[in-house]
Every structure is written in C-alpha cells, then in structure tokens.
Coordinates of C-alpha atoms in Angstrom, one line a residue:
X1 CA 25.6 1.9 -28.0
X2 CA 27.2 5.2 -29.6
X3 CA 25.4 7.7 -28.3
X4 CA 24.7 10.7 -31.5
X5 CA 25.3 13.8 -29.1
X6 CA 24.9 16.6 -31.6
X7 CA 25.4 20.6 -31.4
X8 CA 23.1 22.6 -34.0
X9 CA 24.8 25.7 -35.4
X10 CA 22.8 28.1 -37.3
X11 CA 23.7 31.5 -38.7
X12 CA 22.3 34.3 -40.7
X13 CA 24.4 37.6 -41.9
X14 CA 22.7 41.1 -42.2
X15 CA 23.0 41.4 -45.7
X16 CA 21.7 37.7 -46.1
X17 CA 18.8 38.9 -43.8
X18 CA 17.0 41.1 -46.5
X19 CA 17.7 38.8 -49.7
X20 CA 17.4 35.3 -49.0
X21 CA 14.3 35.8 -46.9
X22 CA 12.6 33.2 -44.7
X23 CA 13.7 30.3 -46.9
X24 CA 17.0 30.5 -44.6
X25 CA 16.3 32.5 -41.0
X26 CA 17.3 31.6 -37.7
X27 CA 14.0 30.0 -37.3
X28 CA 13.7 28.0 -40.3
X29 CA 17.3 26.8 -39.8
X30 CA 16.3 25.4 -36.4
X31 CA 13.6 23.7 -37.5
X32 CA 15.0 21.9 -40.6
X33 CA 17.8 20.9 -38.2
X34 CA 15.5 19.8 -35.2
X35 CA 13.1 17.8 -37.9
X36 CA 16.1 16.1 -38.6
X37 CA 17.4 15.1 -35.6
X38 CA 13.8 13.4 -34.5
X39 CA 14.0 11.6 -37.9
X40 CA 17.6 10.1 -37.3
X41 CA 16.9 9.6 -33.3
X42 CA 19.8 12.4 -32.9
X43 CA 20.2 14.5 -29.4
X44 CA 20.8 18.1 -29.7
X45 CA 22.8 18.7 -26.8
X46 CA 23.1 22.7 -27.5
X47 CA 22.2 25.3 -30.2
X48 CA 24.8 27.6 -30.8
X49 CA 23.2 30.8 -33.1
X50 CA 25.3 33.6 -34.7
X51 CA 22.7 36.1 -35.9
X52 CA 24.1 39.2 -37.8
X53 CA 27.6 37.4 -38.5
X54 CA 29.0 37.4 -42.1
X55 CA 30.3 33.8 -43.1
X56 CA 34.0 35.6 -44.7
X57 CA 35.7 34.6 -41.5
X58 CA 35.6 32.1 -39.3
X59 CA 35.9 34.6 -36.0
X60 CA 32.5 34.5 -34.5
X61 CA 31.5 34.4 -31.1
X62 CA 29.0 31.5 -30.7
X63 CA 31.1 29.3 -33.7
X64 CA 34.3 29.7 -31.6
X65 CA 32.5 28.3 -28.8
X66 CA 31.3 25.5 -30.0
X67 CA 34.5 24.6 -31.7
X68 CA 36.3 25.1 -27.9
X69 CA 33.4 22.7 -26.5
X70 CA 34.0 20.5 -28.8
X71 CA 37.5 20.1 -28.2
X72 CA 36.3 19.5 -24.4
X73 CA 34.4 16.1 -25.9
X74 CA 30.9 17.6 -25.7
X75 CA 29.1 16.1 -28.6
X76 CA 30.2 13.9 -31.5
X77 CA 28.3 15.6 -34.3
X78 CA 27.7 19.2 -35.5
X79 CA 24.4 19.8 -37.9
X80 CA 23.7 22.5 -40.0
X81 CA 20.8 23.9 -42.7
X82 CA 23.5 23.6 -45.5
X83 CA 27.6 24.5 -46.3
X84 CA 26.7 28.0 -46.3
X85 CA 26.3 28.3 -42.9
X86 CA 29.2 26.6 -41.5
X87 CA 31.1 29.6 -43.9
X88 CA 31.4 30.7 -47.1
X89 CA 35.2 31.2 -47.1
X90 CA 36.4 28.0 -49.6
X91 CA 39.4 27.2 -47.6
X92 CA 38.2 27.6 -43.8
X93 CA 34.9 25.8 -44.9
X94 CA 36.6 23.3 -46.2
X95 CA 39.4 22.9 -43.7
X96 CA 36.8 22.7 -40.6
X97 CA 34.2 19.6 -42.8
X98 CA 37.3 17.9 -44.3
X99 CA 40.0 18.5 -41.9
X100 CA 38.7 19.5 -38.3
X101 CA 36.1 17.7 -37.7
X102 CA 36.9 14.4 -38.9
X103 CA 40.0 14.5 -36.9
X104 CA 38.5 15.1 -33.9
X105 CA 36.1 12.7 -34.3
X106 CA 33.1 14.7 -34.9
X107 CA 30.7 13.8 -37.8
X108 CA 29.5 17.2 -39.5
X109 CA 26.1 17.1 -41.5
X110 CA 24.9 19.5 -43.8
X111 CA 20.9 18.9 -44.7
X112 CA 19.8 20.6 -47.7
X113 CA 23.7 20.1 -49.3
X114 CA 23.3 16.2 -48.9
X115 CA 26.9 17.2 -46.9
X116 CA 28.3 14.2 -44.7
X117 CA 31.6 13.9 -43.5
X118 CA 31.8 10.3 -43.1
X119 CA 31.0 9.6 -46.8
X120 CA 32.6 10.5 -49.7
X121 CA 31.7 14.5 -51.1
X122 CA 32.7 14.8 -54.5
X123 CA 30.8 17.9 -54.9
X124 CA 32.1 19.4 -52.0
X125 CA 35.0 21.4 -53.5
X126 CA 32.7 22.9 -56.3
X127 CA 30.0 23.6 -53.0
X128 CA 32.2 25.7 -51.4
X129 CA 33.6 27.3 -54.1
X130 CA 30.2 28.6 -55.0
X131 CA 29.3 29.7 -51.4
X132 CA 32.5 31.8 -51.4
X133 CA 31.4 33.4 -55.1
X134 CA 28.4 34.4 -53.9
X135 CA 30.3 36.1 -50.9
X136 CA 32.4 37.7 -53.3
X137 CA 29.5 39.0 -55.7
X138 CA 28.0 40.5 -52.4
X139 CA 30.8 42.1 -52.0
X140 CA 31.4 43.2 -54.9
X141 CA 27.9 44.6 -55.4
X142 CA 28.2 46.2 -52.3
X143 CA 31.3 48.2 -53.4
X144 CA 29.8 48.9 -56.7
X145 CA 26.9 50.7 -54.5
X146 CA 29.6 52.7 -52.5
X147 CA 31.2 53.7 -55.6
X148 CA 28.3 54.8 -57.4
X149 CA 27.1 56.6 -54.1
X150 CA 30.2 58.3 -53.5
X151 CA 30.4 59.6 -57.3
X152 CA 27.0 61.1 -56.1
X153 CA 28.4 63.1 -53.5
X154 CA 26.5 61.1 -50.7
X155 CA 27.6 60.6 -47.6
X156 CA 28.2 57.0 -46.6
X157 CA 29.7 57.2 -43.2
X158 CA 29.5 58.5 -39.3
X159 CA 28.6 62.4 -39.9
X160 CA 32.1 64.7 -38.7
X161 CA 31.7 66.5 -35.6
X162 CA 30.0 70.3 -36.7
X163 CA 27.5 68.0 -39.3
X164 CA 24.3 65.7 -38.9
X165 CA 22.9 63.8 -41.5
X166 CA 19.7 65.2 -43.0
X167 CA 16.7 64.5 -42.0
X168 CA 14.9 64.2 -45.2
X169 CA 17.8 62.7 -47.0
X170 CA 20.0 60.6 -45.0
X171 CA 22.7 60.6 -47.4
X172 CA 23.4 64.4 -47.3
X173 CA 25.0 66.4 -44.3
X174 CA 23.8 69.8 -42.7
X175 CA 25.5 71.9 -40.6
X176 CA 24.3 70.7 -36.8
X177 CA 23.6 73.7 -34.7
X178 CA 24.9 73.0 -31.6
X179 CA 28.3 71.7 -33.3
X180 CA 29.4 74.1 -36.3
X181 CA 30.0 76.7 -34.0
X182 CA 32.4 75.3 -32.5
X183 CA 34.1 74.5 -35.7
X184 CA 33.9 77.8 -37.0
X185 CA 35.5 78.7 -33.6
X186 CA 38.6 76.6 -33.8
X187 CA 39.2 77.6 -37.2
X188 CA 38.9 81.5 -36.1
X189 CA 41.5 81.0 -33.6
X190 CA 43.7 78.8 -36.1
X191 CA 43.8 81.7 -38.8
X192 CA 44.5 83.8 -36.0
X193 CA 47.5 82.0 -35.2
X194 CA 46.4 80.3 -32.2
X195 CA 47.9 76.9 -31.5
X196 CA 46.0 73.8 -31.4
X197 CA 47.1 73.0 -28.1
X198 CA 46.0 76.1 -27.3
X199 CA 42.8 76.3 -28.7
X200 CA 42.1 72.9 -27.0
X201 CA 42.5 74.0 -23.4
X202 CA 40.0 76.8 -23.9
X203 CA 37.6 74.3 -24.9
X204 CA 38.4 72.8 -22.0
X205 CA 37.9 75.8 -19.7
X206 CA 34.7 76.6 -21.4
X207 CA 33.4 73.8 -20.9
X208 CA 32.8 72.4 -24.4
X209 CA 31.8 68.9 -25.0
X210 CA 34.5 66.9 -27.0
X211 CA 33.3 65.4 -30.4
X212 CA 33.5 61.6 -29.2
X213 CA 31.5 62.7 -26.2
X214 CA 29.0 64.7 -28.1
X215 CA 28.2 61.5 -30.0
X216 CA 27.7 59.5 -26.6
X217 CA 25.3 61.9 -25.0
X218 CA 23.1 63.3 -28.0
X219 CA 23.3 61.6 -31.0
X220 CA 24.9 58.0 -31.6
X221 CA 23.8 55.1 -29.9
X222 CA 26.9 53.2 -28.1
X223 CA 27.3 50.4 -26.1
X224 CA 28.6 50.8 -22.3
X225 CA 31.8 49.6 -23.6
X226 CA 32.4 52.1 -26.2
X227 CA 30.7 54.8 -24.4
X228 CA 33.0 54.0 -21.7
X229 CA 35.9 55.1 -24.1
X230 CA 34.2 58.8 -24.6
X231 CA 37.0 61.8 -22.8
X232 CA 35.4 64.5 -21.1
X233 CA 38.0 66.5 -22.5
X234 CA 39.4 67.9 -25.6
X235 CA 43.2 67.4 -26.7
X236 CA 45.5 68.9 -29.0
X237 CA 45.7 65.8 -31.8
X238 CA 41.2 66.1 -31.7
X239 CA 41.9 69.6 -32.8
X240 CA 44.4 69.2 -35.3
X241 CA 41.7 66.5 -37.5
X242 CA 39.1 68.9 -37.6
X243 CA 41.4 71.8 -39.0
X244 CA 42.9 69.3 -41.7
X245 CA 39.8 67.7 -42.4
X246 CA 38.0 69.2 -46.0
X247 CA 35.1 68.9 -45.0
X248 CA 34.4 71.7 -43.3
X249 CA 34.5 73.4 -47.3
X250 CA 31.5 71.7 -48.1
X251 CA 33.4 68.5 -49.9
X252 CA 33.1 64.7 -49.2
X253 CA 36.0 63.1 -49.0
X254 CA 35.8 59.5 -48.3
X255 CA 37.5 56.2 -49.3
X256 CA 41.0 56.6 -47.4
X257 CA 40.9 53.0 -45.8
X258 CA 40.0 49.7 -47.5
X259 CA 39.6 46.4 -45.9
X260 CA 43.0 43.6 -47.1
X261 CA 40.3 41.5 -48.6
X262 CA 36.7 40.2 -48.5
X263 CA 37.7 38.0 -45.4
X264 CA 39.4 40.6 -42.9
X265 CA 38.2 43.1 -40.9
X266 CA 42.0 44.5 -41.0
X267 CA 42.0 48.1 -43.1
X268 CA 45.3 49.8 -44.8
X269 CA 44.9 52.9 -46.0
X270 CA 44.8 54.2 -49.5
X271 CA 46.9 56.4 -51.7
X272 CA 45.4 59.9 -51.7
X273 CA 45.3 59.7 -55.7
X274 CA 42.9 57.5 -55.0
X275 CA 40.5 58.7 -52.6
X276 CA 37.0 59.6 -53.5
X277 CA 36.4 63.4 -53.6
X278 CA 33.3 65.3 -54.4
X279 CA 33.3 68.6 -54.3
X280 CA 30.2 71.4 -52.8
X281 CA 28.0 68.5 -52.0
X282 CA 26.9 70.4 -48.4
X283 CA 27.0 73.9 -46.7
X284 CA 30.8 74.4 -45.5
X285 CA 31.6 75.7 -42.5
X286 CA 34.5 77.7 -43.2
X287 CA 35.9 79.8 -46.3
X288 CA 38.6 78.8 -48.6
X289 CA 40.7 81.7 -47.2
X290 CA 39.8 80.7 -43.6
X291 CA 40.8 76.9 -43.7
X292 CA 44.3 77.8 -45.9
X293 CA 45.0 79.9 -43.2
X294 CA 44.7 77.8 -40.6
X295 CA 46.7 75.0 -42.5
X296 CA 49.3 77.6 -42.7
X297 CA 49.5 78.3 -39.4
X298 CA 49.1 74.3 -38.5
X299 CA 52.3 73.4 -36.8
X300 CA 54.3 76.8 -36.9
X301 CA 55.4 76.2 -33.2
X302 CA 57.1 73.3 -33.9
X303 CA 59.1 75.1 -36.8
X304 CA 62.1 76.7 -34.8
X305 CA 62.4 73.4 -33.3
X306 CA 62.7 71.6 -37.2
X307 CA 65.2 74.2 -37.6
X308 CA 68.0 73.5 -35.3
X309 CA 71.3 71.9 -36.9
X310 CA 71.4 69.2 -34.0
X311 CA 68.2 67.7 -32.6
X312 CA 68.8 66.0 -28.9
X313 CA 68.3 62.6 -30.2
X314 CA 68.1 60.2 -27.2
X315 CA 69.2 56.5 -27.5
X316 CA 66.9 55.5 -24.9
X317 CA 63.8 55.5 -27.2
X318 CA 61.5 52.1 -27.5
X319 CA 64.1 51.3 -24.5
X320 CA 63.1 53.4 -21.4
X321 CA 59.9 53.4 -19.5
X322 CA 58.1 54.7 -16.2
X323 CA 58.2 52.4 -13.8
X324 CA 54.7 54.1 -12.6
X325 CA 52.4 53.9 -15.5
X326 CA 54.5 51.7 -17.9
X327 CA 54.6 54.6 -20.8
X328 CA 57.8 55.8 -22.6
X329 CA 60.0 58.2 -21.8
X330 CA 60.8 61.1 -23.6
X331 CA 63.3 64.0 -24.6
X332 CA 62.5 67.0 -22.7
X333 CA 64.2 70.1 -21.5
X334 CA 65.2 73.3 -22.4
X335 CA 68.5 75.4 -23.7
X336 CA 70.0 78.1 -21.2
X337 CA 73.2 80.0 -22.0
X338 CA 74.3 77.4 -24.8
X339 CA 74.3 74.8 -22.7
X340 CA 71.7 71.4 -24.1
X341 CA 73.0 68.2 -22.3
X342 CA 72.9 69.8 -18.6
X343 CA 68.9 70.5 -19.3
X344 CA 67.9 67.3 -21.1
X345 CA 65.8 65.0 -19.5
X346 CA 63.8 62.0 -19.9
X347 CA 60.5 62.5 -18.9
X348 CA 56.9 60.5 -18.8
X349 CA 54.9 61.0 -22.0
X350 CA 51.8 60.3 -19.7
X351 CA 52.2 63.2 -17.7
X352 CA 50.9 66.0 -20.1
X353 CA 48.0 67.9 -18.0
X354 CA 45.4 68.0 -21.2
X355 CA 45.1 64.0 -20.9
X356 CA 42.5 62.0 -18.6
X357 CA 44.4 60.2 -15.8
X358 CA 48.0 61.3 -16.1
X359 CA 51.0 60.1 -14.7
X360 CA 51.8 62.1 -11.4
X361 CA 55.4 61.9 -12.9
X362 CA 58.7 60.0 -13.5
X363 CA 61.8 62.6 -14.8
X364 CA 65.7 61.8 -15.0
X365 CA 68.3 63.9 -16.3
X366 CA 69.4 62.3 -19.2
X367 CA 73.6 62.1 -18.6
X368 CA 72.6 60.7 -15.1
X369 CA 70.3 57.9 -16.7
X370 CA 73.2 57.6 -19.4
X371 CA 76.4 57.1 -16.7
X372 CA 74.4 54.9 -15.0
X373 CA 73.2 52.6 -17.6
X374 CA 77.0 53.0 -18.5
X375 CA 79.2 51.6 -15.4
X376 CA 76.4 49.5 -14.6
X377 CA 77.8 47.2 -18.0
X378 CA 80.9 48.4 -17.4
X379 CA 81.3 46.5 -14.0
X380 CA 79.5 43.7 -15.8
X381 CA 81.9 43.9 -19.1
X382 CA 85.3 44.1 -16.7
X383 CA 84.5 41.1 -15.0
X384 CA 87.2 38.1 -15.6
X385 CA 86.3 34.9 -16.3
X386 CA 86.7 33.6 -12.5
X387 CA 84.4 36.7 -11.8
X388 CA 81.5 35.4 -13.8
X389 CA 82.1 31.9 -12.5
X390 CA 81.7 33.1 -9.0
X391 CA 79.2 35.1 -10.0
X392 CA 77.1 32.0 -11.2
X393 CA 77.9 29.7 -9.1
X394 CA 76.6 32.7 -6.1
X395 CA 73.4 33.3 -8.1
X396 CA 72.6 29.1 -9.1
X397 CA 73.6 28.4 -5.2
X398 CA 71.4 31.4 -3.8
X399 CA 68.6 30.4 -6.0
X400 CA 69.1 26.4 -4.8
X401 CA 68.7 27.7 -1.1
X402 CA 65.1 29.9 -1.6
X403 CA 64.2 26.4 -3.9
X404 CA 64.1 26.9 -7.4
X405 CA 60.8 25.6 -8.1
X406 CA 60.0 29.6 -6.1
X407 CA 62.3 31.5 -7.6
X408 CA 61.3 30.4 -11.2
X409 CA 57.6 30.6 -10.0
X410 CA 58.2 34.1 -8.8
X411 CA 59.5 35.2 -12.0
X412 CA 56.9 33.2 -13.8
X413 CA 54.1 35.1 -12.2
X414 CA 56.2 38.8 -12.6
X415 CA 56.2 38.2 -16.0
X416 CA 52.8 36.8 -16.6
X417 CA 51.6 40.1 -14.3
X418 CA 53.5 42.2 -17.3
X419 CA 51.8 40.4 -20.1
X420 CA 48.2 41.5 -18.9
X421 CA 49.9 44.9 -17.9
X422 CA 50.9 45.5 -21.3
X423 CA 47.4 44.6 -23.2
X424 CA 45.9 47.2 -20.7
X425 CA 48.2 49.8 -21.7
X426 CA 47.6 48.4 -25.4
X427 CA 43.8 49.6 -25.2
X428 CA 44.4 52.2 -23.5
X429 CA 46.9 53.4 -26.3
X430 CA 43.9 52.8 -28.9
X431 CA 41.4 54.1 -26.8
X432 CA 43.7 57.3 -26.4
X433 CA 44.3 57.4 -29.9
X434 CA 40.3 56.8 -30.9
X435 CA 39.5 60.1 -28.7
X436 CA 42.3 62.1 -30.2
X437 CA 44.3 61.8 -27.6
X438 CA 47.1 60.5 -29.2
X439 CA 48.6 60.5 -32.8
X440 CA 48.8 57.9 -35.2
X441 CA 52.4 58.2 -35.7
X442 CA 53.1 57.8 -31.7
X443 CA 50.5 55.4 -31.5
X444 CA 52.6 52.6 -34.1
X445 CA 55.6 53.7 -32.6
X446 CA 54.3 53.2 -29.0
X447 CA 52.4 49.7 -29.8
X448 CA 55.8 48.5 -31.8
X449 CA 57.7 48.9 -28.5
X450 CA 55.1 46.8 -26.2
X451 CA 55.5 44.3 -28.8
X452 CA 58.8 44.0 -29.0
X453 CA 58.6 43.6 -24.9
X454 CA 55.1 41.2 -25.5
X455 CA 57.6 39.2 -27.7
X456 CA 60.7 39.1 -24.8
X457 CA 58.5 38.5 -22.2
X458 CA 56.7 35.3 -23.9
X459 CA 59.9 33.8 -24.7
X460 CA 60.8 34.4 -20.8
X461 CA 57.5 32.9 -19.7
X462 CA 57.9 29.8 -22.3
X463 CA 61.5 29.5 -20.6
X464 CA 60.5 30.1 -16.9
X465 CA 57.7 26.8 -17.9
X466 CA 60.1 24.1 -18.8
X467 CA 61.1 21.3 -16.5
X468 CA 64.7 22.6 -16.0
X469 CA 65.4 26.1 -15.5
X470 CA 68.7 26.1 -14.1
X471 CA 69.9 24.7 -17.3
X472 CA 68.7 27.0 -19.7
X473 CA 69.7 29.6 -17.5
X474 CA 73.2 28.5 -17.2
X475 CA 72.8 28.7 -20.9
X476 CA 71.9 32.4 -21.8
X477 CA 74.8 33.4 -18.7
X478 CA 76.5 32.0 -20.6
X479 CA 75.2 33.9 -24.3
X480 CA 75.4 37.0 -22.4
X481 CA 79.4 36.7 -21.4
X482 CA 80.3 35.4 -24.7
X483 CA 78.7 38.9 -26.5
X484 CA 80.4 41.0 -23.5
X485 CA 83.8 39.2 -24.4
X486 CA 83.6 40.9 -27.6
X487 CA 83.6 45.0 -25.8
X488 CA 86.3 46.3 -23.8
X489 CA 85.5 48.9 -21.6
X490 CA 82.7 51.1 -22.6
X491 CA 83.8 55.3 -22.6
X492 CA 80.7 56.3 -24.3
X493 CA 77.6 54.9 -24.8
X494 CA 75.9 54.7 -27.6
X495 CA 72.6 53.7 -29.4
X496 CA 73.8 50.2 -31.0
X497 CA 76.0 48.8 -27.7
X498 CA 72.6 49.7 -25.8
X499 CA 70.7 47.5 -27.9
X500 CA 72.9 45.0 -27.8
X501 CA 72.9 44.0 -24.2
X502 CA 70.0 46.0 -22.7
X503 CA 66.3 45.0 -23.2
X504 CA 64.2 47.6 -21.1
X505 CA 64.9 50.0 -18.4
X506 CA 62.0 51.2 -16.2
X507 CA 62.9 54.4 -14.1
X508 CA 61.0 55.3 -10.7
X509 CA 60.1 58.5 -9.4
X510 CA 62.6 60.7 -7.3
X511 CA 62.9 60.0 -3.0
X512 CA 64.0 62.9 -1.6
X513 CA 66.2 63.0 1.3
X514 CA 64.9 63.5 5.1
X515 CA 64.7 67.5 4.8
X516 CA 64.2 68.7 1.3
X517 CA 60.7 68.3 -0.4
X518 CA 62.4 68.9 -3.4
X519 CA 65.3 69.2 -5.9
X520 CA 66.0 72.4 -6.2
X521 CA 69.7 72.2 -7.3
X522 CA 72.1 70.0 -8.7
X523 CA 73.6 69.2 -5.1
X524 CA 70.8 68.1 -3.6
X525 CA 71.1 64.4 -3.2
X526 CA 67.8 61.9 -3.6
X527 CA 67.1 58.5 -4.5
X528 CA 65.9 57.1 -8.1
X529 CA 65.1 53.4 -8.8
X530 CA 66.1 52.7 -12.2
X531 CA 65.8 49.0 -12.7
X532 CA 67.8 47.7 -16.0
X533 CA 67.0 44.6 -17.8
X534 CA 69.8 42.5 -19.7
X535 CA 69.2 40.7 -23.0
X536 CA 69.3 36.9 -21.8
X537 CA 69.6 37.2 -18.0
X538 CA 67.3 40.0 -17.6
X539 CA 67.8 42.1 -14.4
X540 CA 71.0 41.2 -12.2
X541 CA 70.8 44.0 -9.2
X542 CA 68.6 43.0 -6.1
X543 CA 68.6 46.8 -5.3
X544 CA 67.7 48.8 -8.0
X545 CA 67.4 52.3 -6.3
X546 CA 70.1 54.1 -6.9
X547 CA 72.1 57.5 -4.9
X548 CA 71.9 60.4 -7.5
X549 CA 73.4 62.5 -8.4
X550 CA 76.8 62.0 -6.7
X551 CA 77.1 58.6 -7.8
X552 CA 77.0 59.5 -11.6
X553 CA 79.1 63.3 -11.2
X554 CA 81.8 63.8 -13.5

C-alpha cells in the first residue's frame, strides 16, 4: 500500500491581505486543504505557512523548507488552495508543478485550480500566466500610487534624522525637536569650515546620540537583530549624508533606487534626471546660503591632497591584509624634507579611533613590505629546473610522512575557517556601511576584494575535497614554474608581475626585540610576520615572520 504522506503549504502576501479578503486567508486555506485530505484519505504530515510573503520569488522561509524536507523523502505530495499560492512568478511556478516535483516523485495538487501533476494540465500555462499578471498589475498600481504620491510632495519613506512624520498627516514631515538641532548644528560648523570628521568627534564628546541609534531607542521599532547593528557613536561618512542631503531645505527628494524587476529584492540606483523632486513641501532646517556653504566647504581638506602631481599609489591594493582583523591595508604616511617613499606605510584601515571595535594595529613601511615581497619571488624565480624538482619531491615526500590524508585535511579546515571568516567581515562591512561608518565607494571596493579571495578559496576547498590531492598539486607546481619560466630576475616590482603570481598577503603586527618597547628609529631591529600567498600553490614558507628591517636594507 502507497502511503499519501502530504505537506500543506499555504500563503498569503500583505497586499493580498486587504483585497482578496477571507475567501483566501491562512485559515480558509487550511481548511479547504484539510477538507480535502479527509475526503481523499490523505495524511498531512506538516503545514508549512508563509504569512506576509509576496509570491514574485520563490525565497521564502517556510517554502524553502519544505522543498529541503522534501528532498530528505518526507512526504510524497504537496497540497495547496490553488496555483497562486505555490507563486505567481510564471516560470518558477511552473518549473516547481511541471518540473520539480514530478521529478522527485512528489504529486502536487492544487484544489480550487483542478491542478494535478500526475494528469495532463492544459490550462496550466495560461494559469500561471494569469497569476503572474495579476502580480504585475499589483505592482504596477502600486507604483502608480507612489508616483502620484510623490508628485504630491508626500513623504513615502523612513523620516531623515532632524524630521518625524506628522502626527495628523502621516505623509508630511516636521521638524522633530529633539533632532533638528542637531542638524542645524552640523550645518553651523560646516559653513564655518569645520570638517566632518571634525564635527563628528564633538558629537561624540558631547554625547550625542547617532541617527541609527536615535531610531532604536525612541522612535522605530527594530528587531534585536537590527537593533544590534545601531553604533553608539557618530562617524565622519554619517555626517557627510546629512550635509548633502536636500532635505534639510524643506524638499523631498525621493526615487534614487528602484528594484531590477517585480521579482527581486535587488535595487540599482537611478539617474539623478530621474529622481522625484518636490520642492517646499515641509519646514527646512537650514537656509539656502547655509547648506551652499557647507557643500562648499564639503571636502576642502582633501583638496591639497587632489592637487599633488604624483599621488603614492600602492600596488598592494585588493592584495594586502591584516593578519589581525582581516581588513585592507592602506597608504599612509606623511612628506618630510622632500622625501615620500621613506614615510609611506601600509597601514590597517580598521584602526581609525572614531570606529566601534578597531583594530589595535598592523603597520609596515611600504619599501620593506615591497623588498620583501620582491626576493621572496626572486629566490622562487632563480630556481633551476633541478631546484624545483628537489623542491617537490622535498614538499610531496614531507607531506607523505605527516600522511596526506592530514595535511590536505589541515588545509581543508584553514580554508573552510576563512570562508566563514570572510562572510563575518562581509556583514560587518554592510553593517559598517548601514551606520555610516563606511562609504559606499570603499564598501564595493572592499566587498569586491573578499570576493575575489571567496572565489580562490572555494576553488582551494573544491581541490583540497577530491580523492587525489597530490596529483592536482603536482599539477598547479607545475602551472606555477611554467609562468615563472617566463621572468627573469625581478629589479623592480610592479603592479601587474604582483598579480600575476601573488594572490594575498596578510601582514602581522610588529615583535619587538627583548629591550625596546618600541620602534623608535630605523635601526631598531623587530620581527613582522608577513605571510604571502602564491597563485596555484598558495603559501610555500613554514616561517613566515620575518627580521626587519635589516633584512630588506638597501
């Protein structure tokens, strides 16, 4: 006897909530399905309900689940009210009652459609092209709403830090009174001349509450998650949106971002031509005079800097990291009687003292990091070809003796520790950026760079998992040497030979000698670990920490 083990999944969107009434709730779902099931002498083994979940995309919690169960074998047939519920996307609809389901066995019912997988549907292509117009028309009204809302001057989003909405018209913004004076604060000190760094760490010292906080404590309701994300303190980036933002001149501006399409949740932003602007809809905050002041002075402190003929430009970039905190390092340093390269460092961009939790530091001079990066391939590039033999066979034999099955498992589980690393410092990096913390421009430069290391490492962890490692390693060796044949010895090192053999570099912070407490001088010797990883072979010294600065003196 075939036992009819079935899952009931039922679903019901917000905007769904308010139109289609009763007729199609959570509770009259479960009851047209559980009527059902007594009829045809059907077992519901588990309901699985996503209430409050549009049916665009296919990414919802409870519908995810049951699809994982049921690739565990935990019931043979999935029921639902009608089409509409499984999703009104045509091609994901269609792909999980035509496609999915039948192939794994499952037989997928949907009541008030007449929907059966195990017969014939010829209907079914003009069903779900219907469910998916009316998710289009929904949308589409919804936008037309928006539009016509917008053209009104009405605010349709999260009020700015300095506003609230009104309480006797919630479309319409008012200055809030514990808030506006601090706007009208920063923008004093702005058309002063004050920088935003500046203004930031008085904020700081005077104790005033950051806007993402604000919203935590007195206004917005958050979950412990995303209250969790709130700073306690204000940074320079926070500061800088509030002076660029219009406004604080009494205009709504809003419209910058638009999703890809109906069914994503992914947002690009749009032209400013296009943006919705309506002028004088609320009280501003600041004068005309006031805020073009301020933008004027926006960013004058960086201006000398602009203005140089040469820029230090460091070739370490989307390359070098602290070995502490796994952030970048970058170009710092100053310029004392003419001379640039003997100041320039490379230093931890998760140091800066206006952050929450910074790095306690990681700094290198940037010629030392350069020499050393530079005889490091240079003994590797000189070698002969009975040098890299020997150097093989060594490594292949060495790793035979401590068993290979450790060696790869030890690498396995280094890399698989630097995958989870990496989507920590990920959402941190968005969490940073969310708070104001951090720019947008670092932020896609930042997250590019983790990815490009995500990607590496997942190719090393796909490698590290097959049945034969020695082989493949034998292999890129052997990649590696044939690209090295190519360079001779290396005088100077630039950009595009670095990314040709080097992947990552992590540097460690300084050990001083038994003595000194610090480097005080360029003669003082210490200790630095500076770890570099190959393309192909990936690290090659067992002892990474290196004698500066005498080994690397010219």
């Amino acid at each position: 006897m075939n036992l009819k083990l079935a899952f009931s999944y039922l679903r019901l969107s917000i905007e769904e909530e308010g139109k289609i009434g009763e007729s199609s709730s959570i509770a009259n779902q479960r009851m047209i399905v559980q009527n059902y099931c007594k009829q045809h002498n059907i077992t519901i083994v588990r309901e699985f309900v996503d209430d409050g979940w549009s049916g665009g995309n296919f990414n919802r919690p409870e519908f995810q689940a049951m699809i994982q169960q049921l690739e565990e074998g935990k019931a043979n047939i999935v029921i639902t009210k009608d089409l509409s519920r499984l999703g009104r996307d045509m091609r994901e609809a269609s792909y999980y009652s035509e496609q999915f389901f039948p192939e794994h066995g499952i037989h997928y019912i949907a009541i008030a459609d007449n929907f059966d997988s195990e017969i014939e549907n010829i209907m079914a292509p003009f069903q779900f092209a219907m469910n998916e117009v009316y998710l289009r028309d929904g949308s589409r009204k919804v936008k037309d709403v928006l539009r016509s809302k917008r053209a009104d001057g009405q605010y349709c989003a999260c009020p700015p830090y300095g506003y609230k909405k009104n309480p006797s018209d919630k479309a319409r913004l008012v200055p809030d009174e514990n808030t506006a004076p601090v706007v009208q604060r920063i923008f004093e000190r702005a058309a002063a001349g004050d920088s935003s760094r500046q203004i930031a760490m008085d904020l700081n010292s005077d104790g005033v509450i950051p806007p993402l906080k604000y919203r935590v404590l007195y206004r917005d309701e958050f979950s412990e998650k995303g209250a969790a994300r709130a700073s306690d303190t204000w940074n320079y980036t926070t500061v800088k949106r509030i002076l660029k933002n219009p406004v604080y001149l009494g205009h709504t501006l809003l419209g910058k971002s638009k999703k890809v399409s109906i069914k994503s949740k992914k947002k690009v932003p749009v032209p400013k031509e296009d943006w919705s602007v309506t002028e004088n809809t609320h009280e501003p905050l600041v004068s005309q005079l006031q805020f073009d002041q301020a933008q004027a002075n926006l960013g004058k402190g960086s201006s000398d800097y602009r203005a140089y003929d040469q820029v230090r430009k460091s070739i370490f970039s989307g390359i070098a990291f602290c070995a502490k905190c796994g952030h970048a390092l970058c170009s710092c340093g100053t310029v004392y009687k003419g001379e640039r390269e003997k100041y320039w460092y490379l230093s931890c961009i998760n140091q800066r003292q206006d952050i929450s939790n910074p790095c306690d530091g990681v700094r290198i001079r940037y010629a030392d990091l350069l020499e050393v990066v530079r005889q490091d391939l240079n003994s590797l590039l000189d070698m002969s070809d009975e040098e890299i033999r020997q150097m093989m066979d060594s490594l292949f034999a060495e790793s035979n003796q401590k068993s290979a099955l450790e060696v790869r498992k030890a690498r396995l589980d280094a890399a698989n520790a630097r995958m989870l690393t990496i989507d920590k410092i990920v959402t941190k990096l968005y969490t940073d950026n969310a708070e104001g913390k951090l720019d947008d421009e670092r932020l896609s430069r930042m997250v590019a760079d983790l990815e490009k290391e995500s990607v590496a490492l997942k190719t090393t962890i796909a490698e590290l998992s097959q049945e034969n490692p020695e082989s493949k390693q034998q292999e890129n060796y052997e990649k590696f040497f044939n690209l090295a044949r190519q360079y001779s010895h290396i005088e100077t090192l630039d950009r595009e030979t670095l990314l040709t053999f080097v992947e990552r570099i992590e540097v460690g912070p300084k050990e001083l000698m038994p003595g000194f407490e610090k480097v005080t001088h360029r003669n003082i010797p210490y200790r630095q670990s500076i770890r570099i990883f190959y393309r192909f072979i990936g690290e090659l010294s067992e002892e990474p920490v290196r004698d500066l600065p005498k080994a690397v003196n010219t």
